[in-house]
Amino acid sequence: MAHKNYLFTSESVSEGHPDKVSDQISDAILDAFLERDVKLGIADDSQVNTRLGCETLTTTNKIVIAGEGRGQFFRDIHGVSVVDREAITEIARGVVKDIGYDQNGFSYHGADVEVLLHGQSPDIAMGVNAKKKKGGEEEGAGDQGMMFGFACNESEVYEKNSFMPAPIYFSHKILKVLSDKRRSKSLADLQPDAKSQVTVQYVDGKAIGCTKVVVSTQHNEKSRNGKKYSPGLIKEMIGAAVESALPKGWMPKRPSDFLVNPTGNFVVGGPDGDCGLTGRKIIVDTYGGYAPHGGGAFSGKDPTKVDRSAAYAARYLAKNVVAAGLADRCTIQIAYAIGVAEPMSFLVDTHGTGQVDERKLEKILPQLFRLTPTNIRRTLKLNRPIYRRTAAYGHFGRAPDKDGGFSWEKTDLAAQIKSAVR
């Protein structure tokens, strides 16, 4: 029997966290590839030019970019695919500058950038390249694996259209509020690196408030009047901002339940304080541990790679099931084999909250939204330069953008699903 009264904790990290710096560099490079495709008119929904699997490592004044791909930043030299290293280097520096790193140990202008991108393996390309099928061409999946999508309505009373678990949603929101205040200079002594952790209390299965909130945020050593910062001073500085990110009455009542920089000073941070890697924050990127994750990372991967695109599709379908009022919670799993267009399996689980038989949803959903990589890419319009914005503060629970960003967060399929199951 499922718990009804419990505590659940999720964490988030800011755009200045070393792993997120790496994710953003990888996705900014992907965006640059896709933007060139758009300008050349070769990024329409009928074809894919860019292929990219880009990994980034960041450490003390060092950025290493590796992986494989094809596209407008590669050129053929004597039969070898060579990347434009200078252009990729400038993209990386631009990301670091935008995040706000200009410190002795990690600076946008001082860091050494090493670019090790090479051409895509012909064996992988052969499996993914579109093949003629009945009704048109279909690309094969870029890799094997299983992907999960999840949605729930528990936070709707506080945040409309998020359809996310409360712990991860508000962990993200706390850090986004602090980032906005750092950038606006209202909290100018904060630095880019930060982490949050929120413990939510559930009563009768409903989220009612926070029992613990933890925030660790990098800061200047001294204030502008020369006073050395302590955890108490940082707590006093950010307390109102943190409370503003939470629903009214959710902030822990006891001061000891709001922890700020528990280890003491947090002056040395970012990649100078800890090595960063692309794809190391997959639980932060998704549902905060509240729902399953297949294991594949998102950032730096073009939309032929189902680790990313199928996870977006699964979220899209799960969110529309919940938005249609057919369940309070919905998990969807999709599995693929490399080079094969059609999924190996498709599962819907409404966790005992469903209004219709899950087997009916398993039949109807793939009919309304074909789960081949080609159709996912075309329907969600994933050939656009929309990815760097996903690489901090979560890929899900965000508002769809006018330019097509976060298209998987739309609920435009809900009415069709509801009608189809009648």
GROMACS .gro file of C-alpha atoms in nm:
model
  422
    1MET     CA    1   0.000   0.000   0.000
    2ALA     CA    2   0.141   0.341  -0.099
    3HIS     CA    3   0.244   0.589   0.170
    4LYS     CA    4   0.003   0.880   0.218
    5ASN     CA    5   0.197   1.068   0.486
    6TYR     CA    6   0.567   1.106   0.412
    7LEU     CA    7   0.859   1.339   0.341
    8PHE     CA    8   1.031   1.362   0.003
    9THR     CA    9   1.349   1.554  -0.082
   10SER     CA   10   1.486   1.676  -0.414
   11GLU     CA   11   1.782   1.895  -0.503
   12SER     CA   12   1.872   2.139  -0.776
   13VAL     CA   13   2.190   2.316  -0.884
   14SER     CA   14   2.238   2.659  -1.041
   15GLU     CA   15   2.370   2.750  -1.385
   16GLY     CA   16   2.708   2.813  -1.221
   17HIS     CA   17   2.744   2.462  -1.080
   18PRO     CA   18   3.040   2.292  -1.255
   19ASP     CA   19   2.827   2.016  -1.409
   20LYS     CA   20   2.575   2.271  -1.534
   21VAL     CA   21   2.851   2.487  -1.683
   22SER     CA   22   2.951   2.177  -1.879
   23ASP     CA   23   2.592   2.101  -1.982
   24GLN     CA   24   2.539   2.457  -2.104
   25ILE     CA   25   2.858   2.459  -2.309
   26SER     CA   26   2.757   2.131  -2.476
   27ASP     CA   27   2.408   2.257  -2.553
   28ALA     CA   28   2.530   2.598  -2.671
   29ILE     CA   29   2.752   2.418  -2.922
   30LEU     CA   30   2.453   2.209  -3.036
   31ASP     CA   31   2.247   2.530  -3.075
   32ALA     CA   32   2.523   2.685  -3.286
   33PHE     CA   33   2.520   2.384  -3.522
   34LEU     CA   34   2.141   2.397  -3.552
   35GLU     CA   35   2.138   2.775  -3.600
   36ARG     CA   36   2.370   2.743  -3.898
   37ASP     CA   37   2.140   2.476  -4.043
   38VAL     CA   38   1.845   2.715  -4.006
   39LYS     CA   39   2.032   2.998  -4.179
   40LEU     CA   40   2.124   2.768  -4.468
   41GLY     CA   41   1.768   2.637  -4.498
   42ILE     CA   42   1.863   2.276  -4.425
   43ALA     CA   43   1.697   2.238  -4.086
   44ASP     CA   44   1.336   2.197  -4.190
   45ASP     CA   45   1.125   1.917  -4.050
   46SER     CA   46   1.193   1.682  -4.342
   47GLN     CA   47   1.564   1.630  -4.283
   48VAL     CA   48   1.848   1.635  -4.034
   49ASN     CA   49   2.192   1.771  -4.112
   50THR     CA   50   2.347   1.818  -3.767
   51ARG     CA   51   2.448   1.515  -3.567
   52LEU     CA   52   2.621   1.581  -3.239
   53GLY     CA   53   2.722   1.403  -2.922
   54CYS     CA   54   2.917   1.671  -2.736
   55GLU     CA   55   3.071   1.621  -2.391
   56THR     CA   56   3.238   1.894  -2.187
   57LEU     CA   57   3.473   1.878  -1.888
   58THR     CA   58   3.543   2.189  -1.682
   59THR     CA   59   3.804   2.233  -1.409
   60THR     CA   60   4.045   2.499  -1.286
   61ASN     CA   61   4.093   2.731  -1.585
   62LYS     CA   62   4.045   2.440  -1.825
   63ILE     CA   63   3.761   2.342  -2.061
   64VAL     CA   64   3.782   2.020  -2.261
   65ILE     CA   65   3.522   1.960  -2.533
   66ALA     CA   66   3.505   1.612  -2.688
   67GLY     CA   67   3.267   1.395  -2.884
   68GLU     CA   68   3.157   1.325  -3.238
   69GLY     CA   69   2.931   1.481  -3.496
   70ARG     CA   70   2.870   1.624  -3.837
   71GLY     CA   71   2.739   1.959  -3.951
   72GLN     CA   72   2.832   2.311  -4.047
   73PHE     CA   73   3.128   2.341  -3.809
   74PHE     CA   74   3.299   2.043  -3.973
   75ARG     CA   75   3.487   2.049  -4.302
   76ASP     CA   76   3.647   1.770  -4.500
   77ILE     CA   77   4.026   1.787  -4.529
   78HIS     CA   78   4.181   1.504  -4.731
   79GLY     CA   79   3.900   1.269  -4.633
   80VAL     CA   80   3.912   1.360  -4.264
   81SER     CA   81   3.627   1.549  -4.094
   82VAL     CA   82   3.784   1.842  -3.907
   83VAL     CA   83   3.595   2.075  -3.672
   84ASP     CA   84   3.632   2.456  -3.655
   85ARG     CA   85   3.809   2.468  -3.320
   86GLU     CA   86   3.829   2.847  -3.300
   87ALA     CA   87   3.454   2.887  -3.341
   88ILE     CA   88   3.379   2.617  -3.083
   89THR     CA   89   3.626   2.779  -2.841
   90GLU     CA   90   3.450   3.115  -2.868
   91ILE     CA   91   3.110   2.953  -2.804
   92ALA     CA   92   3.246   2.799  -2.483
   93ARG     CA   93   3.397   3.127  -2.367
   94GLY     CA   94   3.069   3.306  -2.437
   95VAL     CA   95   2.876   3.064  -2.216
   96VAL     CA   96   3.121   3.106  -1.927
   97LYS     CA   97   3.104   3.485  -1.961
   98ASP     CA   98   2.724   3.485  -1.961
   99ILE     CA   99   2.711   3.268  -1.649
  100GLY     CA  100   2.934   3.523  -1.476
  101TYR     CA  101   3.270   3.355  -1.422
  102ASP     CA  102   3.566   3.591  -1.422
  103GLN     CA  103   3.760   3.456  -1.125
  104ASN     CA  104   4.126   3.370  -1.078
  105GLY     CA  105   4.056   2.997  -1.092
  106PHE     CA  106   3.797   3.002  -1.370
  107SER     CA  107   3.752   3.285  -1.618
  108TYR     CA  108   3.589   3.319  -1.956
  109HIS     CA  109   3.902   3.482  -2.098
  110GLY     CA  110   4.168   3.300  -1.894
  111ALA     CA  111   4.056   2.937  -1.924
  112ASP     CA  112   4.240   2.715  -2.169
  113VAL     CA  113   3.994   2.552  -2.411
  114GLU     CA  114   4.077   2.223  -2.580
  115VAL     CA  115   3.846   2.103  -2.860
  116LEU     CA  116   3.857   1.731  -2.940
  117LEU     CA  117   3.538   1.692  -3.146
  118HIS     CA  118   3.572   1.454  -3.442
  119GLY     CA  119   3.354   1.323  -3.722
  120GLN     CA  120   3.065   1.087  -3.652
  121SER     CA  121   3.131   0.715  -3.676
  122PRO     CA  122   3.003   0.585  -4.015
  123ASP     CA  123   2.870   0.275  -3.838
  124ILE     CA  124   2.650   0.488  -3.610
  125ALA     CA  125   2.547   0.714  -3.898
  126MET     CA  126   2.442   0.413  -4.103
  127GLY     CA  127   2.205   0.298  -3.831
  128VAL     CA  128   2.048   0.641  -3.784
  129ASN     CA  129   2.024   0.767  -4.143
  130ALA     CA  130   1.670   0.775  -4.277
  131LYS     CA  131   1.553   0.463  -4.461
  132LYS     CA  132   1.261   0.445  -4.699
  133LYS     CA  133   0.952   0.300  -4.536
  134LYS     CA  134   0.586   0.287  -4.623
  135GLY     CA  135   0.458   0.642  -4.597
  136GLY     CA  136   0.802   0.806  -4.619
  137GLU     CA  137   1.148   0.788  -4.470
  138GLU     CA  138   1.222   0.699  -4.110
  139GLU     CA  139   1.541   0.753  -3.911
  140GLY     CA  140   1.659   0.480  -3.679
  141ALA     CA  141   1.702   0.548  -3.310
  142GLY     CA  142   2.044   0.696  -3.231
  143ASP     CA  143   2.104   0.442  -2.954
  144GLN     CA  144   1.938   0.168  -2.755
  145GLY     CA  145   1.788   0.243  -2.415
  146MET     CA  146   1.476   0.312  -2.217
  147MET     CA  147   1.331   0.657  -2.156
  148PHE     CA  148   1.077   0.772  -1.898
  149GLY     CA  149   0.829   1.057  -1.888
  150PHE     CA  150   0.632   1.164  -1.584
  151ALA     CA  151   0.365   1.414  -1.483
  152CYS     CA  152   0.151   1.475  -1.175
  153ASN     CA  153  -0.098   1.737  -1.067
  154GLU     CA  154   0.024   1.784  -0.709
  155SER     CA  155   0.176   2.129  -0.765
  156GLU     CA  156  -0.108   2.267  -0.979
  157VAL     CA  157  -0.273   2.441  -0.685
  158TYR     CA  158   0.048   2.647  -0.646
  159GLU     CA  159   0.197   2.663  -0.996
  160LYS     CA  160  -0.042   2.625  -1.289
  161ASN     CA  161   0.060   2.405  -1.584
  162SER     CA  162   0.383   2.280  -1.427
  163PHE     CA  163   0.252   1.925  -1.368
  164MET     CA  164   0.570   1.852  -1.171
  165PRO     CA  165   0.655   1.705  -0.831
  166ALA     CA  166   0.674   1.986  -0.578
  167PRO     CA  167   1.022   1.906  -0.433
  168ILE     CA  168   1.213   1.944  -0.760
  169TYR     CA  169   0.995   2.227  -0.891
  170PHE     CA  170   1.061   2.449  -0.589
  171SER     CA  171   1.426   2.346  -0.564
  172HIS     CA  172   1.468   2.486  -0.916
  173LYS     CA  173   1.265   2.796  -0.840
  174ILE     CA  174   1.471   2.894  -0.535
  175LEU     CA  175   1.792   2.894  -0.739
  176LYS     CA  176   1.633   3.075  -1.033
  177VAL     CA  177   1.517   3.354  -0.801
  178LEU     CA  178   1.867   3.384  -0.652
  179SER     CA  179   2.023   3.384  -1.000
  180ASP     CA  180   1.790   3.659  -1.120
  181LYS     CA  181   1.876   3.871  -0.816
  182ARG     CA  182   2.249   3.810  -0.864
  183ARG     CA  183   2.225   3.916  -1.227
  184SER     CA  184   2.015   4.223  -1.145
  185LYS     CA  185   2.279   4.323  -0.882
  186SER     CA  186   2.024   4.325  -0.599
  187LEU     CA  187   2.228   4.039  -0.449
  188ALA     CA  188   2.554   4.141  -0.613
  189ASP     CA  189   2.782   3.963  -0.364
  190LEU     CA  190   2.654   3.622  -0.468
  191GLN     CA  191   2.860   3.423  -0.720
  192PRO     CA  192   2.729   3.179  -0.984
  193ASP     CA  193   2.771   2.842  -0.810
  194ALA     CA  194   2.480   2.729  -0.589
  195LYS     CA  195   2.279   2.427  -0.477
  196SER     CA  196   1.939   2.387  -0.315
  197GLN     CA  197   1.757   2.102  -0.144
  198VAL     CA  198   1.390   2.101  -0.048
  199THR     CA  199   1.212   1.850   0.174
  200VAL     CA  200   0.835   1.852   0.122
  201GLN     CA  201   0.580   1.712   0.367
  202TYR     CA  202   0.291   1.510   0.224
  203VAL     CA  203  -0.033   1.453   0.413
  204ASP     CA  204  -0.294   1.225   0.258
  205GLY     CA  205  -0.077   1.229  -0.054
  206LYS     CA  206  -0.085   1.609  -0.089
  207ALA     CA  207   0.214   1.842  -0.064
  208ILE     CA  208   0.149   2.088   0.220
  209GLY     CA  209   0.481   2.259   0.292
  210CYS     CA  210   0.856   2.234   0.350
  211THR     CA  211   1.008   2.081   0.660
  212LYS     CA  212   1.367   2.160   0.554
  213VAL     CA  213   1.527   2.394   0.302
  214VAL     CA  214   1.901   2.387   0.230
  215VAL     CA  215   2.081   2.645   0.016
  216SER     CA  216   2.455   2.655  -0.048
  217THR     CA  217   2.559   2.957  -0.251
  218GLN     CA  218   2.898   3.085  -0.355
  219HIS     CA  219   2.970   3.441  -0.242
  220ASN     CA  220   3.236   3.708  -0.227
  221GLU     CA  221   3.472   3.675   0.066
  222LYS     CA  222   3.386   4.023   0.195
  223SER     CA  223   3.097   4.263   0.161
  224ARG     CA  224   3.143   4.602   0.001
  225ASN     CA  225   3.203   4.760   0.337
  226GLY     CA  226   3.483   4.511   0.402
  227LYS     CA  227   3.298   4.284   0.644
  228LYS     CA  228   3.383   3.915   0.607
  229TYR     CA  229   3.083   3.703   0.518
  230SER     CA  230   2.965   3.425   0.748
  231PRO     CA  231   2.690   3.167   0.686
  232GLY     CA  232   2.466   3.375   0.917
  233LEU     CA  233   2.513   3.689   0.709
  234ILE     CA  234   2.449   3.499   0.385
  235LYS     CA  235   2.135   3.348   0.540
  236GLU     CA  236   2.014   3.693   0.635
  237MET     CA  237   2.094   3.820   0.285
  238ILE     CA  238   1.904   3.553   0.091
  239GLY     CA  239   1.625   3.457   0.333
  240ALA     CA  240   1.353   3.677   0.185
  241ALA     CA  241   1.441   3.573  -0.171
  242VAL     CA  242   1.420   3.203  -0.083
  243GLU     CA  243   1.086   3.249   0.092
  244SER     CA  244   0.949   3.438  -0.211
  245ALA     CA  245   1.017   3.131  -0.430
  246LEU     CA  246   0.791   2.910  -0.217
  247PRO     CA  247   0.413   2.906  -0.180
  248LYS     CA  248   0.282   3.117   0.107
  249GLY     CA  249   0.332   2.939   0.438
  250TRP     CA  250   0.574   2.679   0.301
  251MET     CA  251   0.894   2.824   0.447
  252PRO     CA  252   1.007   2.620   0.751
  253LYS     CA  253   0.900   2.786   1.075
  254ARG     CA  254   1.211   2.701   1.281
  255PRO     CA  255   1.531   2.888   1.184
  256SER     CA  256   1.726   2.563   1.230
  257ASP     CA  257   1.525   2.405   0.945
  258PHE     CA  258   1.655   2.662   0.697
  259LEU     CA  259   2.023   2.576   0.641
  260VAL     CA  260   2.253   2.808   0.448
  261ASN     CA  261   2.612   2.718   0.360
  262PRO     CA  262   2.629   2.448   0.629
  263THR     CA  263   3.002   2.386   0.575
  264GLY     CA  264   3.090   2.751   0.640
  265ASN     CA  265   3.247   2.971   0.371
  266PHE     CA  266   3.170   2.909   0.005
  267VAL     CA  267   3.410   3.146  -0.169
  268VAL     CA  268   3.595   2.904  -0.398
  269GLY     CA  269   3.335   2.749  -0.626
  270GLY     CA  270   3.245   2.658  -0.982
  271PRO     CA  271   3.486   2.447  -1.186
  272ASP     CA  272   3.776   2.582  -0.978
  273GLY     CA  273   3.628   2.418  -0.670
  274ASP     CA  274   3.503   2.097  -0.831
  275CYS     CA  275   3.538   1.934  -1.173
  276GLY     CA  276   3.229   1.952  -1.394
  277LEU     CA  277   3.108   1.701  -1.654
  278THR     CA  278   2.825   1.699  -1.905
  279GLY     CA  279   2.540   1.467  -1.811
  280ARG     CA  280   2.616   1.423  -1.443
  281LYS     CA  281   2.297   1.590  -1.315
  282ILE     CA  282   2.032   1.377  -1.487
  283ILE     CA  283   1.807   1.359  -1.179
  284VAL     CA  284   1.820   1.737  -1.139
  285ASP     CA  285   1.736   1.761  -1.511
  286THR     CA  286   1.424   1.547  -1.478
  287TYR     CA  287   1.203   1.474  -1.175
  288GLY     CA  288   1.430   1.498  -0.874
  289GLY     CA  289   1.416   1.125  -0.803
  290TYR     CA  290   1.037   1.130  -0.775
  291ALA     CA  291   1.000   0.928  -1.095
  292PRO     CA  292   1.224   0.678  -1.281
  293HIS     CA  293   1.503   0.780  -1.515
  294GLY     CA  294   1.639   0.558  -1.790
  295GLY     CA  295   1.997   0.668  -1.730
  296GLY     CA  296   2.069   0.865  -2.047
  297ALA     CA  297   2.178   1.230  -2.028
  298PHE     CA  298   2.031   1.502  -2.250
  299SER     CA  299   2.276   1.787  -2.302
  300GLY     CA  300   2.496   1.798  -2.611
  301LYS     CA  301   2.282   1.545  -2.800
  302ASP     CA  302   2.098   1.625  -3.122
  303PRO     CA  303   1.731   1.517  -3.159
  304THR     CA  304   1.807   1.192  -3.345
  305LYS     CA  305   1.935   1.065  -3.011
  306VAL     CA  306   1.638   0.914  -2.831
  307ASP     CA  307   1.802   0.961  -2.490
  308ARG     CA  308   1.684   1.317  -2.534
  309SER     CA  309   1.401   1.328  -2.787
  310ALA     CA  310   1.212   1.023  -2.660
  311ALA     CA  311   1.238   1.144  -2.299
  312TYR     CA  312   1.078   1.468  -2.419
  313ALA     CA  313   0.809   1.272  -2.603
  314ALA     CA  314   0.737   1.058  -2.297
  315ARG     CA  315   0.701   1.370  -2.082
  316TYR     CA  316   0.473   1.526  -2.346
  317LEU     CA  317   0.240   1.227  -2.345
  318ALA     CA  318   0.240   1.185  -1.966
  319LYS     CA  319   0.168   1.556  -1.915
  320ASN     CA  320  -0.120   1.550  -2.162
  321VAL     CA  321  -0.273   1.244  -1.994
  322VAL     CA  322  -0.274   1.427  -1.660
  323ALA     CA  323  -0.385   1.756  -1.817
  324ALA     CA  324  -0.680   1.568  -1.972
  325GLY     CA  325  -0.791   1.470  -1.623
  326LEU     CA  326  -0.739   1.100  -1.692
  327ALA     CA  327  -0.495   1.050  -1.402
  328ASP     CA  328  -0.338   1.235  -1.111
  329ARG     CA  329   0.001   1.077  -1.186
  330CYS     CA  330   0.133   0.917  -1.503
  331THR     CA  331   0.463   0.747  -1.585
  332ILE     CA  332   0.545   0.642  -1.942
  333GLN     CA  333   0.834   0.419  -2.046
  334ILE     CA  334   0.956   0.382  -2.406
  335ALA     CA  335   1.242   0.153  -2.516
  336TYR     CA  336   1.442   0.153  -2.841
  337ALA     CA  337   1.710  -0.044  -3.027
  338ILE     CA  338   1.981   0.143  -3.215
  339GLY     CA  339   1.901   0.186  -3.583
  340VAL     CA  340   1.536   0.078  -3.541
  341ALA     CA  341   1.262   0.338  -3.577
  342GLU     CA  342   0.972   0.176  -3.391
  343PRO     CA  343   0.993   0.140  -3.012
  344MET     CA  344   1.066  -0.200  -2.861
  345SER     CA  345   0.805  -0.141  -2.589
  346PHE     CA  346   0.561   0.118  -2.457
  347LEU     CA  347   0.422   0.125  -2.101
  348VAL     CA  348   0.172   0.352  -1.924
  349ASP     CA  349   0.142   0.347  -1.544
  350THR     CA  350  -0.109   0.577  -1.370
  351HIS     CA  351  -0.018   0.454  -1.021
  352GLY     CA  352  -0.374   0.365  -0.928
  353THR     CA  353  -0.502   0.715  -1.005
  354GLY     CA  354  -0.624   0.651  -1.361
  355GLN     CA  355  -0.976   0.713  -1.486
  356VAL     CA  356  -0.932   0.475  -1.782
  357ASP     CA  357  -0.765   0.138  -1.836
  358GLU     CA  358  -0.390   0.181  -1.886
  359ARG     CA  359  -0.399  -0.076  -2.169
  360LYS     CA  360  -0.634   0.155  -2.355
  361LEU     CA  361  -0.389   0.442  -2.318
  362GLU     CA  362  -0.106   0.216  -2.435
  363LYS     CA  363  -0.301   0.153  -2.754
  364ILE     CA  364  -0.427   0.507  -2.816
  365LEU     CA  365  -0.125   0.724  -2.734
  366PRO     CA  366   0.111   0.579  -3.000
  367GLN     CA  367  -0.169   0.620  -3.255
  368LEU     CA  368  -0.213   0.988  -3.170
  369PHE     CA  369   0.163   1.049  -3.151
  370ARG     CA  370   0.389   0.810  -3.341
  371LEU     CA  371   0.696   0.739  -3.136
  372THR     CA  372   0.951   0.707  -3.415
  373PRO     CA  373   1.252   0.941  -3.388
  374THR     CA  374   1.148   1.113  -3.712
  375ASN     CA  375   0.796   1.188  -3.596
  376ILE     CA  376   0.908   1.299  -3.250
  377ARG     CA  377   1.159   1.538  -3.406
  378ARG     CA  378   0.910   1.678  -3.657
  379THR     CA  379   0.605   1.704  -3.431
  380LEU     CA  380   0.790   1.868  -3.142
  381LYS     CA  381   1.002   2.071  -3.388
  382LEU     CA  382   1.330   1.974  -3.229
  383ASN     CA  383   1.557   2.086  -3.516
  384ARG     CA  384   1.573   2.435  -3.372
  385PRO     CA  385   1.845   2.601  -3.159
  386ILE     CA  386   1.644   2.568  -2.836
  387TYR     CA  387   1.868   2.362  -2.612
  388ARG     CA  388   2.103   2.576  -2.404
  389ARG     CA  389   1.805   2.716  -2.210
  390THR     CA  390   1.718   2.361  -2.103
  391ALA     CA  391   2.060   2.300  -1.948
  392ALA     CA  392   1.988   2.476  -1.616
  393TYR     CA  393   1.681   2.463  -1.389
  394GLY     CA  394   1.532   2.150  -1.543
  395HIS     CA  395   1.407   2.028  -1.878
  396PHE     CA  396   1.051   1.987  -1.752
  397GLY     CA  397   0.791   2.202  -1.579
  398ARG     CA  398   0.887   2.506  -1.789
  399ALA     CA  399   0.654   2.727  -1.995
  400PRO     CA  400   0.666   2.668  -2.373
  401ASP     CA  401   0.850   2.947  -2.557
  402LYS     CA  402   0.717   3.131  -2.861
  403ASP     CA  403   1.015   3.017  -3.072
  404GLY     CA  404   0.938   2.649  -3.004
  405GLY     CA  405   1.149   2.596  -2.693
  406PHE     CA  406   1.001   2.349  -2.444
  407SER     CA  407   0.747   2.236  -2.704
  408TRP     CA  408   0.713   1.909  -2.508
  409GLU     CA  409   0.553   2.110  -2.226
  410LYS     CA  410   0.244   2.195  -2.432
  411THR     CA  411  -0.089   2.035  -2.340
  412ASP     CA  412  -0.237   2.060  -2.690
  413LEU     CA  413  -0.294   1.683  -2.713
  414ALA     CA  414  -0.507   1.658  -2.399
  415ALA     CA  415  -0.843   1.710  -2.571
  416GLN     CA  416  -0.766   1.449  -2.837
  417ILE     CA  417  -0.662   1.193  -2.576
  418LYS     CA  418  -0.975   1.257  -2.372
  419SER     CA  419  -1.196   1.220  -2.678
  420ALA     CA  420  -1.019   0.903  -2.795
  421VAL     CA  421  -1.072   0.713  -2.469
  422ARG     CA  422  -1.447   0.779  -2.444
   0.00000   0.00000   0.00000
